[in-house]
PDB file of C-alpha atoms in Angstrom:
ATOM      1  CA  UNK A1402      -2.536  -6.744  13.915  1.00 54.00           C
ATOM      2  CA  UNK A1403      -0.276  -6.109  16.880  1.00 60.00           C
ATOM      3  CA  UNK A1404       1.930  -2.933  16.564  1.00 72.00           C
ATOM      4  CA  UNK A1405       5.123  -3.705  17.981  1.00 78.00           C
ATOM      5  CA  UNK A1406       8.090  -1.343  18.287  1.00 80.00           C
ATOM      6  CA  UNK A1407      12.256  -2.690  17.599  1.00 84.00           C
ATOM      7  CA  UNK A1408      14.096  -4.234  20.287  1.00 84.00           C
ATOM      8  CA  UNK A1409      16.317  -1.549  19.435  1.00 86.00           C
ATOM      9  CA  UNK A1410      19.248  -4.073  19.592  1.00 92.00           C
ATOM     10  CA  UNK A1411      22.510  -2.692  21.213  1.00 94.00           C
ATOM     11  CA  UNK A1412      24.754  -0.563  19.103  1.00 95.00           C
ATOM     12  CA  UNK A1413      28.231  -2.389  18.176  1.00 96.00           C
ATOM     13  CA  UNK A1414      26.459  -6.150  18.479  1.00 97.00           C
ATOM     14  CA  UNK A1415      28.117  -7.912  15.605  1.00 98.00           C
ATOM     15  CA  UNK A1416      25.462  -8.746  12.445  1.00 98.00           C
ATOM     16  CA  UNK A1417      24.593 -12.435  13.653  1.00 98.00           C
ATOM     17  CA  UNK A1418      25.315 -15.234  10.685  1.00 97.00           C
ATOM     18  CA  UNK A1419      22.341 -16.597   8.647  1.00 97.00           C
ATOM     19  CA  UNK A1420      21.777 -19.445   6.295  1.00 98.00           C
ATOM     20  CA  UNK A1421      18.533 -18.556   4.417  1.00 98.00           C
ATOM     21  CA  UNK A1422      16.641 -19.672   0.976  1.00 98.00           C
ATOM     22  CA  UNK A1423      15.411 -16.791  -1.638  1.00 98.00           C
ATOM     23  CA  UNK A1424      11.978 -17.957  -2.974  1.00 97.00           C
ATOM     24  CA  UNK A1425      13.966 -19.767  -5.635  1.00 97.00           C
ATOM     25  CA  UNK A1426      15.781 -22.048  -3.494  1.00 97.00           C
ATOM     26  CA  UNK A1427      19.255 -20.112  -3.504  1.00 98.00           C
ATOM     27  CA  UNK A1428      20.613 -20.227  -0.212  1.00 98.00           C
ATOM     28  CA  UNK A1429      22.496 -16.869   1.310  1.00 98.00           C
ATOM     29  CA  UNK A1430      24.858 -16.295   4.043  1.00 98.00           C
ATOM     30  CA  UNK A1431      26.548 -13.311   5.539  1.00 97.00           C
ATOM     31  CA  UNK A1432      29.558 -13.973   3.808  1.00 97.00           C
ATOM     32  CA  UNK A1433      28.023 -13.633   0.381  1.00 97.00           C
ATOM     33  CA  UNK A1434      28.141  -9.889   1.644  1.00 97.00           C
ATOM     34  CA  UNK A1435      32.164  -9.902   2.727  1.00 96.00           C
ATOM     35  CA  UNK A1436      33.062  -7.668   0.106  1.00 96.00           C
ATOM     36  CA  UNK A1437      30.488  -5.060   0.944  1.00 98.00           C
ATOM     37  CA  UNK A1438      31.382  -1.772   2.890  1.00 97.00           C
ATOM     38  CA  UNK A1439      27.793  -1.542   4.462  1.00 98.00           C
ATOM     39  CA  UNK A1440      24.602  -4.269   5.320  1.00 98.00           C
ATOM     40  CA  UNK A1441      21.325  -2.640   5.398  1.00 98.00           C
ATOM     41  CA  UNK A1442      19.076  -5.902   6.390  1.00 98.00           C
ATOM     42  CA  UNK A1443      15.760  -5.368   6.671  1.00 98.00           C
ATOM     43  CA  UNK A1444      12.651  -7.959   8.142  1.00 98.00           C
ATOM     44  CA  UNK A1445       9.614  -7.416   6.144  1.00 97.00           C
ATOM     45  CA  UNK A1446       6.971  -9.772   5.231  1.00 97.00           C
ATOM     46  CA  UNK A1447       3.990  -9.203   2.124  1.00 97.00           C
ATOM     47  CA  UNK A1448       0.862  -8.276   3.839  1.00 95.00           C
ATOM     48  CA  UNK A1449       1.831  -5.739   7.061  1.00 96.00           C
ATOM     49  CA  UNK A1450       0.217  -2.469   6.495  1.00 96.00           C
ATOM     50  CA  UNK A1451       3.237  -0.742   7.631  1.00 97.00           C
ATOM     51  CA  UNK A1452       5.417  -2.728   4.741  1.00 97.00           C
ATOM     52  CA  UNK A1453       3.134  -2.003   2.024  1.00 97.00           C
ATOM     53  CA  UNK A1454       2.719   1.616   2.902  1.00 97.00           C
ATOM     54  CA  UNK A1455       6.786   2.253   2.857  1.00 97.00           C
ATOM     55  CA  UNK A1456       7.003  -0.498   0.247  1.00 97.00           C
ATOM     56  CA  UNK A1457       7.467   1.870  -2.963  1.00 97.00           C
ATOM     57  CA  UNK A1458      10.500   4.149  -1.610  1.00 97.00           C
ATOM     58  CA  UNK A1459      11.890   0.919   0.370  1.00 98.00           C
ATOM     59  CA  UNK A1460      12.701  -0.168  -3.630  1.00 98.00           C
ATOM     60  CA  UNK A1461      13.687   2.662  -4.747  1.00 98.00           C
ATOM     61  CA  UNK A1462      15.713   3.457  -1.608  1.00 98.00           C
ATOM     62  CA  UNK A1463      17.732   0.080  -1.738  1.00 98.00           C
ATOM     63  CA  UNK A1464      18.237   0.276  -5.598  1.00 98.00           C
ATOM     64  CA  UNK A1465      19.954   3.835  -4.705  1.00 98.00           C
ATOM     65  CA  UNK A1466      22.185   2.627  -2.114  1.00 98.00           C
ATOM     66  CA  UNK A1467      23.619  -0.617  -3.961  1.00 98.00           C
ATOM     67  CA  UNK A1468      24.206   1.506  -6.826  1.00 98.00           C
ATOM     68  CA  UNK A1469      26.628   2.959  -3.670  1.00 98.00           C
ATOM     69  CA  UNK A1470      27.961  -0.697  -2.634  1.00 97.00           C
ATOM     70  CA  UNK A1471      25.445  -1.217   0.273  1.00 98.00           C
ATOM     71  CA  UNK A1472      24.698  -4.868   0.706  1.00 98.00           C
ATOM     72  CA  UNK A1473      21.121  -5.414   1.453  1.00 98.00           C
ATOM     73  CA  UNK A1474      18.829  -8.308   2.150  1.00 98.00           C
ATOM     74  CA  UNK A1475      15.262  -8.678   3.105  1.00 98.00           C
ATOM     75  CA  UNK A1476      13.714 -11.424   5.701  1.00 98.00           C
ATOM     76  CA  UNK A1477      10.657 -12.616   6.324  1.00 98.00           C
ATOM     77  CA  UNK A1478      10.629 -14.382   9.430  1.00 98.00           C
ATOM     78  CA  UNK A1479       6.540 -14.653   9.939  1.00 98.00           C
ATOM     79  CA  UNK A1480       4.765 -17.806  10.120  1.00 97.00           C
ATOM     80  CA  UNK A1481       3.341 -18.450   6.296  1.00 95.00           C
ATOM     81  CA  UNK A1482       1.186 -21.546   7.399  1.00 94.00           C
ATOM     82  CA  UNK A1483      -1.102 -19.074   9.185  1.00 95.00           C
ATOM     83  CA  UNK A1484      -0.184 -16.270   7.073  1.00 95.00           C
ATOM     84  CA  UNK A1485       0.194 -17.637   3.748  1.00 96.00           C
ATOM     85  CA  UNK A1486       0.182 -14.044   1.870  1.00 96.00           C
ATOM     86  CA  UNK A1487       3.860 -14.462   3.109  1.00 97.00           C
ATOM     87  CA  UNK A1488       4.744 -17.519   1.386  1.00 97.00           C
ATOM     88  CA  UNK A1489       7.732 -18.467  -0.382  1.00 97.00           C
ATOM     89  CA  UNK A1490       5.544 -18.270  -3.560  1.00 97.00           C
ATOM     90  CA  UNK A1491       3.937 -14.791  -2.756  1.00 98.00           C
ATOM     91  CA  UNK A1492       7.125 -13.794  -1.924  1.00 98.00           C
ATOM     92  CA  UNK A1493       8.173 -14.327  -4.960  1.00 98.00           C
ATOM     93  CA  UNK A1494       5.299 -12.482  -6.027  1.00 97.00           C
ATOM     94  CA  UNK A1495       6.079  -9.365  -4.239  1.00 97.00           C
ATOM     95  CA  UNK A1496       9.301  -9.340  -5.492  1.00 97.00           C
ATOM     96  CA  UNK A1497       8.290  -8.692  -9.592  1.00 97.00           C
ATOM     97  CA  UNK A1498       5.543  -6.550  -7.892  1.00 96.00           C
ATOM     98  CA  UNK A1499       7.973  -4.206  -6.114  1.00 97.00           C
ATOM     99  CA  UNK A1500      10.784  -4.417  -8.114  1.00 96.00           C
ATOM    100  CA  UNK A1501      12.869  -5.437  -5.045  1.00 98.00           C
ATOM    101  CA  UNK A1502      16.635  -6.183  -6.005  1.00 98.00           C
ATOM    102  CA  UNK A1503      17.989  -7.163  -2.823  1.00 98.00           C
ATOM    103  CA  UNK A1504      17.641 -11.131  -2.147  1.00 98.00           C
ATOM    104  CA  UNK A1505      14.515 -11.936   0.022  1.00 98.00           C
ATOM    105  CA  UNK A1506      15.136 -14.842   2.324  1.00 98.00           C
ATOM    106  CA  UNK A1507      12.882 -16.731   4.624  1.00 98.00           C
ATOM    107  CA  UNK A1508      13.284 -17.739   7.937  1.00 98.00           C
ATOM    108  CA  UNK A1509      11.394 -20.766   8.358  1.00 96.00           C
ATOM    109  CA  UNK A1510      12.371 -21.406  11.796  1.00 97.00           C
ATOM    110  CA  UNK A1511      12.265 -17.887  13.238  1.00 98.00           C
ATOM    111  CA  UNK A1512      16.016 -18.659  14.497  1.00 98.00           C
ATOM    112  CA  UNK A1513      17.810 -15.610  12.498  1.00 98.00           C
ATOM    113  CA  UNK A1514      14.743 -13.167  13.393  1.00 98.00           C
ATOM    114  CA  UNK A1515      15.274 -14.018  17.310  1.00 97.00           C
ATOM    115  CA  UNK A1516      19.027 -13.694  16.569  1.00 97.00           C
ATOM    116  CA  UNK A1517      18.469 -10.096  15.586  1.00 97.00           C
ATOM    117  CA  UNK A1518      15.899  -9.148  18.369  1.00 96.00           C
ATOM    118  CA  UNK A1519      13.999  -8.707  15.733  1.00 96.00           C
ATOM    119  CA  UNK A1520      10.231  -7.816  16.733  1.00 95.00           C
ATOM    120  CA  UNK A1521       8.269  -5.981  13.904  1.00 95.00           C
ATOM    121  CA  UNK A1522       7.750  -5.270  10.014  1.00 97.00           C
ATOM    122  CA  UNK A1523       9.099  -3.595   9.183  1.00 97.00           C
ATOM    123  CA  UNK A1524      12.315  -3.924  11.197  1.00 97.00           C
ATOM    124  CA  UNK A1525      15.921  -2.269   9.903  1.00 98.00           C
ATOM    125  CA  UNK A1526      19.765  -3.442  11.233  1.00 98.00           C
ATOM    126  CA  UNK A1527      22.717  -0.959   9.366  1.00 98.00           C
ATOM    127  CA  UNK A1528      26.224  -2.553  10.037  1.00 98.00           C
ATOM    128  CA  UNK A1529      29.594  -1.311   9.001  1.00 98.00           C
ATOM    129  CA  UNK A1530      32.484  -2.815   7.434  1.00 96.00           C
ATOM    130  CA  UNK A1531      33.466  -4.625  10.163  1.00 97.00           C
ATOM    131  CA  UNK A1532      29.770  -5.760  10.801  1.00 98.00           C
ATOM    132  CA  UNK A1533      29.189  -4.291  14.091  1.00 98.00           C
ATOM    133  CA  UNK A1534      25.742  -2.285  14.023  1.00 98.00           C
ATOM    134  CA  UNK A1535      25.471   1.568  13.951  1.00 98.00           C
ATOM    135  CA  UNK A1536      21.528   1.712  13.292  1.00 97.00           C
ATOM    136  CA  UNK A1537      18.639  -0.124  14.237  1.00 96.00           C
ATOM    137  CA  UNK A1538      15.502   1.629  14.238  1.00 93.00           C
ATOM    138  CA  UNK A1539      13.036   3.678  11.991  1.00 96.00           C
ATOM    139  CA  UNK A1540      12.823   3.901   7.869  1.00 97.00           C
ATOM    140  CA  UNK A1541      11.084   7.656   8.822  1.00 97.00           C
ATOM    141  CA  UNK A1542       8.105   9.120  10.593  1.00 96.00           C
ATOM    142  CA  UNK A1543       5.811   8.351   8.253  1.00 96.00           C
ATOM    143  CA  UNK A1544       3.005   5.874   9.280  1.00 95.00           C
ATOM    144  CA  UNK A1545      -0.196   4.783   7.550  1.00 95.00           C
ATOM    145  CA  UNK A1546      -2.416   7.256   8.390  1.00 92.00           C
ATOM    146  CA  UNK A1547      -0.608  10.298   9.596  1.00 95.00           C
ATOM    147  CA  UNK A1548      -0.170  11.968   6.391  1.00 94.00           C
ATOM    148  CA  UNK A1549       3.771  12.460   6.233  1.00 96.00           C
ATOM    149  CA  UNK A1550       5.640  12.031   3.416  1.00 97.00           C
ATOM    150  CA  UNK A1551       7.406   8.336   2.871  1.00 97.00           C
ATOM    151  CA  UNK A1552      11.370   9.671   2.572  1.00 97.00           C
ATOM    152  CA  UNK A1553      13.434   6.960   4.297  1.00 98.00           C
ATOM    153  CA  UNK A1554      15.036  10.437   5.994  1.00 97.00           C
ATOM    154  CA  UNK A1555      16.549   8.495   9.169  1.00 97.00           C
ATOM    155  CA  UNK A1556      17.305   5.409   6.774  1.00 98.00           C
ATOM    156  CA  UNK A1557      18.945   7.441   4.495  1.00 98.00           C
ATOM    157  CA  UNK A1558      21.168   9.505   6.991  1.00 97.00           C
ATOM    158  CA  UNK A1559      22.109   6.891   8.240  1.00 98.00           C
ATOM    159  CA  UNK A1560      23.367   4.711   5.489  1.00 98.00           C
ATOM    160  CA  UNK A1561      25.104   8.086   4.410  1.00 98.00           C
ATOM    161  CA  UNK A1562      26.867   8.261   7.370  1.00 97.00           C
ATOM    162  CA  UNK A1563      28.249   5.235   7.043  1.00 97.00           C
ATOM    163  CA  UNK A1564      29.502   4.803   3.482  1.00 98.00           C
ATOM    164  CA  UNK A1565      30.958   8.509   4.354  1.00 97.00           C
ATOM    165  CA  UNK A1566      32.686   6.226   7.856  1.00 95.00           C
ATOM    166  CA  UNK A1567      31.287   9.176   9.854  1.00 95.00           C
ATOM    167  CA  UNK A1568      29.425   8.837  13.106  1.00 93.00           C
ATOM    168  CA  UNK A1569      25.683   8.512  12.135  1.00 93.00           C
ATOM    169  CA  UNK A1570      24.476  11.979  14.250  1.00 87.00           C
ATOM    170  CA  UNK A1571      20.061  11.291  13.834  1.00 87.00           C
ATOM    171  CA  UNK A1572      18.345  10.223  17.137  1.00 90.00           C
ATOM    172  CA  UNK A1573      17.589   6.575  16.358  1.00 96.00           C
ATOM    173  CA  UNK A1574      14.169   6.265  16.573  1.00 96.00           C
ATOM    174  CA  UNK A1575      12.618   2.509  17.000  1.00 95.00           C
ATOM    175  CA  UNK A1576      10.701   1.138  14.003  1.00 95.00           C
ATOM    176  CA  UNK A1577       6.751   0.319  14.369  1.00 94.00           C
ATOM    177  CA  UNK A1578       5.167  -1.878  12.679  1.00 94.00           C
ATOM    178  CA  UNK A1579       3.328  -5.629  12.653  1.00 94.00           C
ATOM    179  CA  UNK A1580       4.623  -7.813  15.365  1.00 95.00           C
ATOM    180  CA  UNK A1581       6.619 -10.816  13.609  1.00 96.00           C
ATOM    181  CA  UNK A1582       3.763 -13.473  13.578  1.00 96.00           C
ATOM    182  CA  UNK A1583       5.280 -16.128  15.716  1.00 96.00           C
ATOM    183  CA  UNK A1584       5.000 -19.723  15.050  1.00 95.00           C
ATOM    184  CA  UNK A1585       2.713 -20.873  18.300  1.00 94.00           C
ATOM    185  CA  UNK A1586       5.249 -22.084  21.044  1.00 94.00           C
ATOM    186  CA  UNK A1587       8.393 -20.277  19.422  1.00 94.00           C
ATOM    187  CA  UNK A1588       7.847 -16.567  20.801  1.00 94.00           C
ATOM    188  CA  UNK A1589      10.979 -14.922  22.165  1.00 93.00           C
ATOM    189  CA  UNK A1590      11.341 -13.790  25.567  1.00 90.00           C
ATOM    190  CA  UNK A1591      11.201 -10.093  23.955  1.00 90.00           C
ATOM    191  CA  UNK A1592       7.611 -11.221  22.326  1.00 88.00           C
ATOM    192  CA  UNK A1593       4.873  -8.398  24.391  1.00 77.00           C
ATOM    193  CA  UNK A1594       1.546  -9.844  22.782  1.00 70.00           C
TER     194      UNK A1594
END
């Protein structure tokens, strides 16, 4: 396990488009998410110790906030054939597990994940109406291990902040996680091994 800290890609880059399968074969775009005020979207995989340890507030967090008309999505960009706890069929899985409601989509080809700078599970992108980004960064401080609380605090400010179409006012903190595991040969320039 490599921990890897966001890109921390630049605030106001618009949310780059996606064409991505669900577990089930349903394909999703970002249009499917037009009509939403806010898009929380989120790279996460199964097995990252990070993911599993914010894993129980992330569902209950993103159940709260489409109740409140924040589209969210999940992707797991990491490469199943040498990681196959992240599998379209575990995914699947870890859907009923968690009770996730937001679509989770994979990125078979890693191409949406380098669109997004993305570098680490978990990973989180806000975007406004107009799908320019206003957070990138941490869920909260809480790691495995270092006995704080799981909240979402800085996740949760800052999708208030938004939905409220006020400046979001936390320090945005980069998320840490697993490194994205990287098909062999399809590493981004960003990639620090």
């Amino acid at each position: 396990m490599v921990r890897t800290l966001s890109t921390m890609l630049p605030l106001g880059t618009q949310a780059p488009d996606f064409c991505l399968p669900d577990p089930s074969g349903r394909i999703y775009s970002l249009v499917d998410f037009a009509d939403k005020p806010v898009l929380l979207v989120i790279f996460l995989c199964n097995h990252c110790p990070y993911v599993k340890h914010v894993a129980e507030e992330l569902a209950r967090l993103t159940s709260e906030y489409m109740e409140r008309g924040v589209a969210v999505l999940g992707i797991n960009s990491n490469n199943w054939q040498e990681f196959p706890e992240d599998s379209p069929e575990k995914m699947a899985e870890e859907i009923r597990i968690r009770g996730y409601k937001f679509p989770y989509l994979y990125d078979e080809t890693q191409e949406v994940a380098k669109a997004y700078r993305a570098a680490c599970t978990p990973d989180f992108f806000v975007f406004d109406r107009q799908r320019r980004l206003v957070y990138r960064g941490q869920m909260d401080d809480s790691r495995p291990g270092n006995a704080v609380p799981v909240t979402g605090a800085d996740l949760r400010a800052a999708l208030d902040a938004v939905l409220a179409d006020k400046p979001i006012t936390i320090e945005q903190k980069p998320s840490l996680g697993c490194n994205i595991k990287w098909r062999p040969g399809n590493e981004p320039d960003y990639f620090k091994p």
